[in-house]
Every structure is written in structure tokens, then in C-alpha cells.
Coordinates of C-alpha atoms and ligand atoms in Angstrom, one line a residue:
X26 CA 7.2 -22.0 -9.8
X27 CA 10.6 -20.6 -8.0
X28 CA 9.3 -17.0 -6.9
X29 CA 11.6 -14.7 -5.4
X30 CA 9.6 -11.4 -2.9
X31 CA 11.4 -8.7 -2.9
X32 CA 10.8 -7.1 0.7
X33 CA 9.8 -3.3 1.3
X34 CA 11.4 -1.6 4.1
X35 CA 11.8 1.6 5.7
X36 CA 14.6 2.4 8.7
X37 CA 14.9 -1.5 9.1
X38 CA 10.7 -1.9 9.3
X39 CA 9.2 -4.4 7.0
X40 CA 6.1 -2.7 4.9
X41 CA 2.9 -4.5 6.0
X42 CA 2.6 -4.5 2.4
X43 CA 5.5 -7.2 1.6
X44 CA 3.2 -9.8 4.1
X45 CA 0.6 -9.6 0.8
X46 CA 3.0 -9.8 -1.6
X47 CA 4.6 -12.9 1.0
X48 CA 1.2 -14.3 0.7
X49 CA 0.4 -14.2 -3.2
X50 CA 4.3 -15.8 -3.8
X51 CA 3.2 -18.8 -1.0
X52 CA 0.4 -19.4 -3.3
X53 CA 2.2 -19.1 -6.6
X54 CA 5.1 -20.9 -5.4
X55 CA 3.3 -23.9 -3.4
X56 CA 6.2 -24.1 -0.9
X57 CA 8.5 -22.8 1.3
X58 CA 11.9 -24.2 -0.7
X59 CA 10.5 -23.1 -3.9
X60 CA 10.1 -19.2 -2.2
X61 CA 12.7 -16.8 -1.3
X62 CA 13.0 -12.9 -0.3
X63 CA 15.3 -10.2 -0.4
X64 CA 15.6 -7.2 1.4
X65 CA 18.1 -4.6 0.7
X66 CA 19.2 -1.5 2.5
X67 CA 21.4 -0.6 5.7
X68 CA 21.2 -2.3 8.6
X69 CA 18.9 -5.5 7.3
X70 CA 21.6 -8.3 8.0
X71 CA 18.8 -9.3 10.8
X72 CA 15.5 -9.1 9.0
X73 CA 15.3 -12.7 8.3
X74 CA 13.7 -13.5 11.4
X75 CA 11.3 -10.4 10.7
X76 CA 9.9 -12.9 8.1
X77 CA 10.1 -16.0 9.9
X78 CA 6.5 -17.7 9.4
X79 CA 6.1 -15.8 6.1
X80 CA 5.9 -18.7 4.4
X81 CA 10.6 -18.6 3.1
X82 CA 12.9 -20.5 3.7
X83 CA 15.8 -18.5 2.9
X84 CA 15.7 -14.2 2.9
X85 CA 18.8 -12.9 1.2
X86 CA 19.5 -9.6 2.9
X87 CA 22.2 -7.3 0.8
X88 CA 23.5 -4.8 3.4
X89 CA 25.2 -1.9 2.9
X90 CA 26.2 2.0 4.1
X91 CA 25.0 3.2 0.8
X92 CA 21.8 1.2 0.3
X93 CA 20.3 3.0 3.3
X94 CA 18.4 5.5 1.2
X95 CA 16.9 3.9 -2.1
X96 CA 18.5 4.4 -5.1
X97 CA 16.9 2.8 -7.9
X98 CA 20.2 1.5 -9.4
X99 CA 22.1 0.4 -6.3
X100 CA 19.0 -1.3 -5.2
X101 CA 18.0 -3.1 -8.9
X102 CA 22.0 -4.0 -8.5
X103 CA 21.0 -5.7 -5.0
X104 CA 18.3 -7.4 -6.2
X105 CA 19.6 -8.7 -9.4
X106 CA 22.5 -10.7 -7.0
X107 CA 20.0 -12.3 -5.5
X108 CA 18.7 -13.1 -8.3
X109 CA 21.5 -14.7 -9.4
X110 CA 21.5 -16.5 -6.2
X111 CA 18.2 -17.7 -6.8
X112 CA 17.4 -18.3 -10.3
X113 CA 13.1 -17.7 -10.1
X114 CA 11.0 -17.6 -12.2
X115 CA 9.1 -14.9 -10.6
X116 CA 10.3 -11.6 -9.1
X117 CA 7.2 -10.6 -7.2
X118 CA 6.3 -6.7 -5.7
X119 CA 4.3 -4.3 -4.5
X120 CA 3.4 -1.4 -7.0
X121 CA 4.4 0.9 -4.6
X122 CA 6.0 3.7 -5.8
X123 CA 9.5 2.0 -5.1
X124 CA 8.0 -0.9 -6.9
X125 CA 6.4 1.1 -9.6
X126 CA 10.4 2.4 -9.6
X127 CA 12.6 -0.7 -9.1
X128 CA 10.4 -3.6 -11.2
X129 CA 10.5 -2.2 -15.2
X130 CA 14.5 -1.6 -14.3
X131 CA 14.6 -4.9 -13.0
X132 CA 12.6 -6.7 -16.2
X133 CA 14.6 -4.3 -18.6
X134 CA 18.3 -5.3 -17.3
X135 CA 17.2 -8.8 -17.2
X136 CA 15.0 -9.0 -20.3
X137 CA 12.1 -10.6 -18.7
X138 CA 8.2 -10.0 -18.9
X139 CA 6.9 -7.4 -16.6
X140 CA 2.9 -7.4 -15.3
X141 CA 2.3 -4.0 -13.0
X142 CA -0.2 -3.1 -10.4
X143 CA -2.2 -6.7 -10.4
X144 CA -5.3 -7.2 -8.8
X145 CA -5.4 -11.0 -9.2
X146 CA -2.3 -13.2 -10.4
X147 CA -2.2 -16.8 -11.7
X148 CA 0.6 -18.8 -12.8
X149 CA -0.2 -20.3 -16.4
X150 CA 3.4 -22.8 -16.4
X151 CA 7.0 -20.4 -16.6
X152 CA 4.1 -18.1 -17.8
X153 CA 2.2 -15.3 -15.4
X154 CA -1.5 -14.1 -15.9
X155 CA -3.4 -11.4 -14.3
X156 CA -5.7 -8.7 -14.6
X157 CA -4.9 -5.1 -14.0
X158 CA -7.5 -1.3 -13.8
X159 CA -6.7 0.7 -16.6
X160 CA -7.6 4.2 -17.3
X161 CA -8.5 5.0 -13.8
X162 CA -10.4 2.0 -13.3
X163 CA -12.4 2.4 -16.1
X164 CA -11.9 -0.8 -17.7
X165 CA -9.8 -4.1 -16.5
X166 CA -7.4 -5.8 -18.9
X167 CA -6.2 -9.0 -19.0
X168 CA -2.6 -9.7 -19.1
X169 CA 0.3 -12.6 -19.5
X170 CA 3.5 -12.9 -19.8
X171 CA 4.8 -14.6 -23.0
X172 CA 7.2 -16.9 -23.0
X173 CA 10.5 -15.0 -21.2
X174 CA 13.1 -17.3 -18.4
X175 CA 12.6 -14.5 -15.8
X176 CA 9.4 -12.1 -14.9
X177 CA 8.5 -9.6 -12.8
X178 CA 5.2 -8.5 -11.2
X179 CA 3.9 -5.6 -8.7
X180 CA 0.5 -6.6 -7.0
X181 CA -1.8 -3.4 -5.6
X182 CA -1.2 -2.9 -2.3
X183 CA -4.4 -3.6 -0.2
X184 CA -6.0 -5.8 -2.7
X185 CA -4.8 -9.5 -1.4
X186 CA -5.5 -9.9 2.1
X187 CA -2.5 -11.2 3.9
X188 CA -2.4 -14.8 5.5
X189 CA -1.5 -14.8 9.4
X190 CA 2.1 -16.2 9.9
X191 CA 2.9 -19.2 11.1
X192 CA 5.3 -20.7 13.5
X193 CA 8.0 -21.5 10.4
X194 CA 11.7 -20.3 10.6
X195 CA 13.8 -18.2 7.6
X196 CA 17.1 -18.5 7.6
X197 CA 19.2 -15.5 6.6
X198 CA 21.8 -15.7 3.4
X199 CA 24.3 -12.7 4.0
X200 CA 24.7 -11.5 -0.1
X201 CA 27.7 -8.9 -0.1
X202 CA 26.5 -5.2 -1.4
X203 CA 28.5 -4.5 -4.6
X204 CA 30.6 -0.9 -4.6
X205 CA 28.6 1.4 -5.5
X206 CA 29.8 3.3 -8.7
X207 CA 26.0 4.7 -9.7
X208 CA 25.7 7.5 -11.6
X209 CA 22.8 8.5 -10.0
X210 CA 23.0 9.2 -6.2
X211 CA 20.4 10.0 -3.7
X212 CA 21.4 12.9 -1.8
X213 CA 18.6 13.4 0.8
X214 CA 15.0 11.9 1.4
X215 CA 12.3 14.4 3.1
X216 CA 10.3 12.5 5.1
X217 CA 6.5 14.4 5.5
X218 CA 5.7 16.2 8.6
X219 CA 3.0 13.3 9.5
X220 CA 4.0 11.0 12.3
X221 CA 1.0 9.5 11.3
X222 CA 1.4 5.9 9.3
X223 CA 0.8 6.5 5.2
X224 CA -2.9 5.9 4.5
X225 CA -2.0 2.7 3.0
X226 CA -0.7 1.5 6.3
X227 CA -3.1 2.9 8.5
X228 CA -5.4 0.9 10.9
X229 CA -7.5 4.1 11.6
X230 CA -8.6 6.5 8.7
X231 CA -10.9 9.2 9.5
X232 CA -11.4 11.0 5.5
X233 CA -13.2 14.5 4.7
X234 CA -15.8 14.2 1.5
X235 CA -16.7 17.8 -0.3
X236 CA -19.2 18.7 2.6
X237 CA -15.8 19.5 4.7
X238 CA -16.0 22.8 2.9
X239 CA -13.1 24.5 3.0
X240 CA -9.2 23.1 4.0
X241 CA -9.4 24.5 7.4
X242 CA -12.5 22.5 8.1
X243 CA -10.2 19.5 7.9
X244 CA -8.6 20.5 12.1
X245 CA -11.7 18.8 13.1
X246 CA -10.6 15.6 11.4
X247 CA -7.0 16.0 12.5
X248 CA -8.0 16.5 16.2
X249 CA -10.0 13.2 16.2
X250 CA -7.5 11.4 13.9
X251 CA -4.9 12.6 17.1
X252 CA -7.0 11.1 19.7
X253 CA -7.4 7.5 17.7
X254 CA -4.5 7.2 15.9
X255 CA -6.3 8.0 12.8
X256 CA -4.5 9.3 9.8
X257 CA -6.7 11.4 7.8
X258 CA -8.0 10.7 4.3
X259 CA -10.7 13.0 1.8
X260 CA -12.3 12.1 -1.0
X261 CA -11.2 12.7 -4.4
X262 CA -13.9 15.9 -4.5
X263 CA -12.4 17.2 -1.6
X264 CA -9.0 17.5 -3.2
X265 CA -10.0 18.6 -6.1
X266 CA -11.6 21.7 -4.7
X267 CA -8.0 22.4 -2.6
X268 CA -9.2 21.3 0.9
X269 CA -6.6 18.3 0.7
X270 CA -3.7 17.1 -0.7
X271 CA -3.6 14.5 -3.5
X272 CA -1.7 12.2 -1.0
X273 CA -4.7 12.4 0.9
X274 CA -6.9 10.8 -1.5
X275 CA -8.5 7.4 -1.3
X276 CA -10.3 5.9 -4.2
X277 CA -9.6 4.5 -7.7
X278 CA -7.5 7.1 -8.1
X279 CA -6.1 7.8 -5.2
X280 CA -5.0 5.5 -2.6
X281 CA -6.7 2.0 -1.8
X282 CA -7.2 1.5 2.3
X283 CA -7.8 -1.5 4.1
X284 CA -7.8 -0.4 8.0
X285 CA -10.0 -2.1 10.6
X286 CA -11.5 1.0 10.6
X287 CA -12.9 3.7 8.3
X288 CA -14.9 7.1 9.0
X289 CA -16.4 8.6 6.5
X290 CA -17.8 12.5 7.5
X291 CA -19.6 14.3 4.5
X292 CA -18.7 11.8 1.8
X293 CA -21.4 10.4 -0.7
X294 CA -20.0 6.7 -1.6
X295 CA -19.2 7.7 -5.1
X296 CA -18.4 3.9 -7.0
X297 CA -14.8 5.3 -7.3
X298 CA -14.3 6.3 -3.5
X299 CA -15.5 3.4 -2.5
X300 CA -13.5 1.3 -4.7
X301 CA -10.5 2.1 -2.6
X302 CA -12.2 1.9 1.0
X303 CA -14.5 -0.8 0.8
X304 CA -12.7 -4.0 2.3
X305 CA -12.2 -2.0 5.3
X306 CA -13.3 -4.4 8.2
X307 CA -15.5 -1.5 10.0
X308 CA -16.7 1.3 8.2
X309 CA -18.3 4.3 10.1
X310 CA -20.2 6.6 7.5
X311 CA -21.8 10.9 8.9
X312 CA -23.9 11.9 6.5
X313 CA -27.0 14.5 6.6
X314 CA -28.7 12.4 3.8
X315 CA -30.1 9.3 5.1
X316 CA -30.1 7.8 1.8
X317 CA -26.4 8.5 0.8
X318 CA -24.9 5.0 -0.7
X319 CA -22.0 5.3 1.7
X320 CA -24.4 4.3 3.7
X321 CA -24.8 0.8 2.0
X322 CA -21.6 -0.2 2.9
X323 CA -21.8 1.1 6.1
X324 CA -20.9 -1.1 9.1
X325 CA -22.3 2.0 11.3
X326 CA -24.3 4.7 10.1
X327 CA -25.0 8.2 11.4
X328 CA -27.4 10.6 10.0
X329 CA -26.0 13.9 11.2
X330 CA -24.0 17.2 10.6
X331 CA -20.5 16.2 10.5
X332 CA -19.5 19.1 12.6
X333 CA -21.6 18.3 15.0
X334 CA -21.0 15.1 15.2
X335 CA -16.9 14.7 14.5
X336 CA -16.3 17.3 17.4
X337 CA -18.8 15.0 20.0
X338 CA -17.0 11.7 18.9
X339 CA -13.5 13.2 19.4
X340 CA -14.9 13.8 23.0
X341 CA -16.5 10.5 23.3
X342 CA -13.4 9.1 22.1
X343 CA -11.4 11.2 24.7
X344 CA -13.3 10.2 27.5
X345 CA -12.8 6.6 26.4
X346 CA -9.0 6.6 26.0
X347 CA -7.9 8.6 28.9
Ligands
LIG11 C1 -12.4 8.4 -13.4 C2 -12.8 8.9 -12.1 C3 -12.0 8.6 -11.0 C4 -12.3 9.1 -9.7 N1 -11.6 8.7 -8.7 C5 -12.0 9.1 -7.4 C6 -11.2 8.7 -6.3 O1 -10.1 8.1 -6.3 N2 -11.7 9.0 -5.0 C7 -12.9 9.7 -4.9 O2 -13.2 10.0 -3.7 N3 -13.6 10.1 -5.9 C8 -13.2 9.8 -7.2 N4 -13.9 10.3 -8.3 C9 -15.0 11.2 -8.0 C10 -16.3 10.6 -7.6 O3 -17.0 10.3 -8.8 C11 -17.1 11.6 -6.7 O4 -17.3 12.8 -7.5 C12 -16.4 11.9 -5.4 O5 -16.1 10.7 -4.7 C13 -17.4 12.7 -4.6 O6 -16.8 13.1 -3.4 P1 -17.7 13.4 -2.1 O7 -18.4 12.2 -1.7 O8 -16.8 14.1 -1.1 O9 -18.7 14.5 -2.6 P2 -20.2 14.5 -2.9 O10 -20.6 13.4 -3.8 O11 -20.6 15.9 -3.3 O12 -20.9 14.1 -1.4 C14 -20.9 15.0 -0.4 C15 -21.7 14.3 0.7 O13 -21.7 15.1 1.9 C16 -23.0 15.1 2.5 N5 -23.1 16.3 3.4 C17 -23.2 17.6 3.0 N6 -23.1 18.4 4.1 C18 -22.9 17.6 5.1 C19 -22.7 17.8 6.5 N7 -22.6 19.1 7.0 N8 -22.5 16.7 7.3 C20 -22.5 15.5 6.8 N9 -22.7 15.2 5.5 C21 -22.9 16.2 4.7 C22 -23.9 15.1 1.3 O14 -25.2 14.5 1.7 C23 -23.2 14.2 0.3 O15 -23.6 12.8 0.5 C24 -13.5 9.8 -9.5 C25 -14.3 10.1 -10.7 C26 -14.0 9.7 -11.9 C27 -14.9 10.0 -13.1

């Protein structure tokens, strides 16, 4: 099957994200020749050798003054060349929210079959199969695509694990940026105050359960996070009662995490929580009840007061990295 990635960027940066989605089209495409990527935005024209080992042969970068904040349509338009270029049989994601954005436009201009947010993919001949959480996880349905030249899917970000490059080459192919006469036109992207990587990048989480008590609480977490590198996380009950923001959130409805490691500090291990946390590679849970489930998927466990025991680490860890 020809399978075409489209490639996630921000200010020039590949997403660690697109390496997964790199990794599924390898796998659905059986080889190099038979895979290709795109990348769109300003200042991509050199990507390719971002992506050398990533399993391409050819990255079509469409480069361009105006594609250098996303804009649904100039980007679908970019994507759509290469397309052309291309002829796959796939067009294959992230359901990021650019995904979530770009993908249905993409299947609706070309009139192809679109499967969203996967958590396993199979190709079934031209035809794609997959499963996908619905209703907040509740249940899983099992999808396919029936029968259309062309189809798109998105893949949940932090689900497949990414293969390690290898020492492969990917040749650029230079695909011109049409004029831009979109009706719609981004006028300004607000990036958040966080320096901090988005919790779906991060390497180092540090998250806040209900027991943080109160939004202020949550300095404690920020001071360690600013030692590690951590960026900090809560739990969906921690949200809900206003001591963190939705973005914040990990868990089957929130985000899905996959650092090398995770602290937990006053969260229980709710099925739902730990349905977005629990492939992280080490997972440190504080908890003053020893038989807390967190605990069960806990690489390291301490039974203790959270604030008496974040503050301590933050110290530990000071001492350490100084
Ligand atoms: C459809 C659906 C979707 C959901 N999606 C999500 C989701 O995406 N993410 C999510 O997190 N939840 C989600 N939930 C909610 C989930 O079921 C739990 O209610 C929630 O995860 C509990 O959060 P918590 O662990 O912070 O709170 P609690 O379960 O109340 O746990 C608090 C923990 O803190 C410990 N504790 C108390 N004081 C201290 C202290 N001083 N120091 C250390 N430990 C202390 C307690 O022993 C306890 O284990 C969802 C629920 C539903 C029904």
C-alpha cells in the first residue's frame, strides 16, 4: 500500500509525534519507495534530512511565506499537491488538533474514507481497518474504510511506540506553494506562557491528583517540574474542582503521556487516569494510602504526604543537578 505521512511541525521542529505516525506508515507500507512525507510551512525546504532514517525515501516539503502559521485551507491545499505528486492510497496523521483540523478537509475535498484517532491500524487490501475509544473511552469500535481510491487516517498520539531510526537517507522534492487566495486567514497564533514542552511531548511530567487541594498548592509541582524539566500534569479530578487547567489533564479524557518519567503526588490511579499515563517507562507514585492502585503500576512507590515529600525531592533533585 502507497502511504503518504503528513509531517507535524512547529518553527521548522518536527513533532516527536510524526516519528509514530513514520512508524505505523513503514509498517503499512512495507517499504521505503512505497512511503513518502510531506511537510508544509515556512522555512521547511531542508526538513528532509530531519527524516532521514524514518523509514522515506522521498519528503515533499511545500514552502512558503504564508504557510508559516497553519491555515487549514492553505495547508489542505499543500498537502493535496503532494498528493497529486504521489498518488497513495493512504494519507496517514496524528489526531492532533491540527490533524483533528486538516484530515476530514482533506478526505472531504478528495472524497476519500476517513478513520480518526486510531489506536491500532491494519491495512485490509486499498481498504483500512482499525479500532478507535468512543464516548470517552467507554467503549471501542471497530472501523474500515469501504471501498474509496484515497483515505485518510489520524493515529492517537502516544499510543504506537516509535521505531529508532536508522541510518537511511530522504531525499527532498521541492513542491512550489500555490498563491494563496484563502478566504480564511490566520492573523496571529498565541503561543502559552509555558516554555515547558506540551504534556504530550514531555519526557518529565510531574501531575497534581484532588489531594493537591487547592490551585495554589500546584507552586510546589511547578518548582520541582523547574528543577527537572518536568511539565506539570493533574488529574481529571483536579481540574474539575478548578486547581488546573483542562490542558493539564492526562487521562482518557484528557491528554495521553508517554515520558520516561511520570510522578504522580496525591492521585488514586483511577482506570481512566491511568489510561493515559500508563506506558510511561518510569512511573513514580506519593500517596498517603499504601493501598492506592496507582501504586500497582508503580515503578517506585512512596507512602507519604505529598507536601512533604514533593518539597524534599525538589531539594534532592537540586542537590543532584547543580
Ligand atoms: C468517562 C470518564 C472519564 C474520565 N476521564 C478522566 C481523565 O481523563 N483523567 C483523570 O484523571 N480522571 C478521569 N476520570 C475521573 C476518574 O474516574 C477519577 O475520578 C479521577 O482520576 C480521580 O482523580 P484523583 O486521583 O486526583 O482523585 P482521588 O481518586 O480522590 O484520589 C486522591 C488521592 O490522593 C491521596 N491523598 C490524599 N491526601 C494526600 C496527601 N496529602 N499526600 C499524598 N496523597 C494524598 C488519596 O489517598 C487518594 O488516593 C474520568 C471519569 C469518567 C467517568
Amino acid at each position: 500500500m502507497k502511504v503518504l505521512v503528513f509531517i507535524e511541525q512547529r518553527d521548522g521542529k518536527i513533532k516527536s509525534s510524526a516519528h509514530e505516525a513514520l512508524t505505523v506508515g513503514a509498517k503499512l507500507s512495507g517499504s521505503a519507495a512505497n512511503m513518502a512525507a510531506v511537510i508544509v510551512g515556512s522555512g521547511v525546504a531542508g526538513s528532509a534530512s530531519q527524516l532521514a532514517g524514518w523509514g522515506v525515501d522521498t519528503v515533499y516539503t511545500v514552502d512558503g511565506g504564508d504557510l508559516a502559521n497553519y491555515n487549514v485551507l492553505t495547508y489542505a491545499s499543500g498537502v493535496e499537491a503532494a498528493i497529486k505528486a504521489f498518488s497513495p492510497q493512504l494519507v496517514l496523521g496524528v489526531a492532533s488538533p491540527m490533524g483533528r483540523d486538516l484530515f476530514p478537509r482533506l478526505a472531504a475535498r478528495l472524497d476519500g474514507g476517513i478513520l480518526t484517532d486510531l489506536v491500532s491500524i491494519d491495512a485490509a487490501g486499498n481498504d483500512i481497518t482499525g479500532i478507535k475509544p468512543m464516548y470517552s473511552g467507554k467503549c471501542l469500535a471497530e472501523v474500515a474504510t469501504a471501498g474509496s481510491s484515497i483515505n485518510f487516517a489520524t493515529i492517537r498520539q502516544n499510543v504506537f511506540a516509535a521505531n529508532k531510526p536508522n541510518n537511511g537517507s530522504a531525499t527532498a522534492s521541492a513542491i512550489p506553494a500555490a498563491a494563496s487566495d484563502a478566504k480564511l486567514k490566520t492573523v496571529e497564533i498565541r503561543k502559552g506562557k509555558s516554555t515547558k514542552p506540551d504534556l504530550t511531548e514531555a519526557v518529565v511530567i510531574i501531575s497534581g491528583g484532588r489531594a493537591m487541594a487547592s490551585a495554589d498548592n500546584f507552586k510546589i509541582l511547578h518548582e520541582c517540574g523547574d528543577v527537572i524539566g518536568a511539565t506539570v500534569g493533574a488529574s481529571r479530578a483536579a481540574v474539575d474542582s478548578g486547581y488546573a487547567t483542562h490542558d493539564m489533564q492526562v487521562g482518557q479524557t484528557g491528554k495521553t503521556v508517554n515520558p520516561n518519567l511520570y510522578i504522580a503526588c496525591g492521585i488514586s490511579g483511577s482506570i481512566q487516569h491511568m489510561a493515559g499515563m500508563r506506558t510511561s517507562k518510569t512511573i513514580v507514585a506519593i500517596n498517603t494510602d499504601k493501598d492506592a492502585p496507582i501504586f500497582g503500576v508503580a515503578t517506585y512507590g512512596i507512602v507519604a504526604d505529598l507536601f512533604q515529600a514533593v518539597p524534599i525531592l525538589t531539594q534532592k533533585f537540586k542537590e543532584l543537578l547543580k
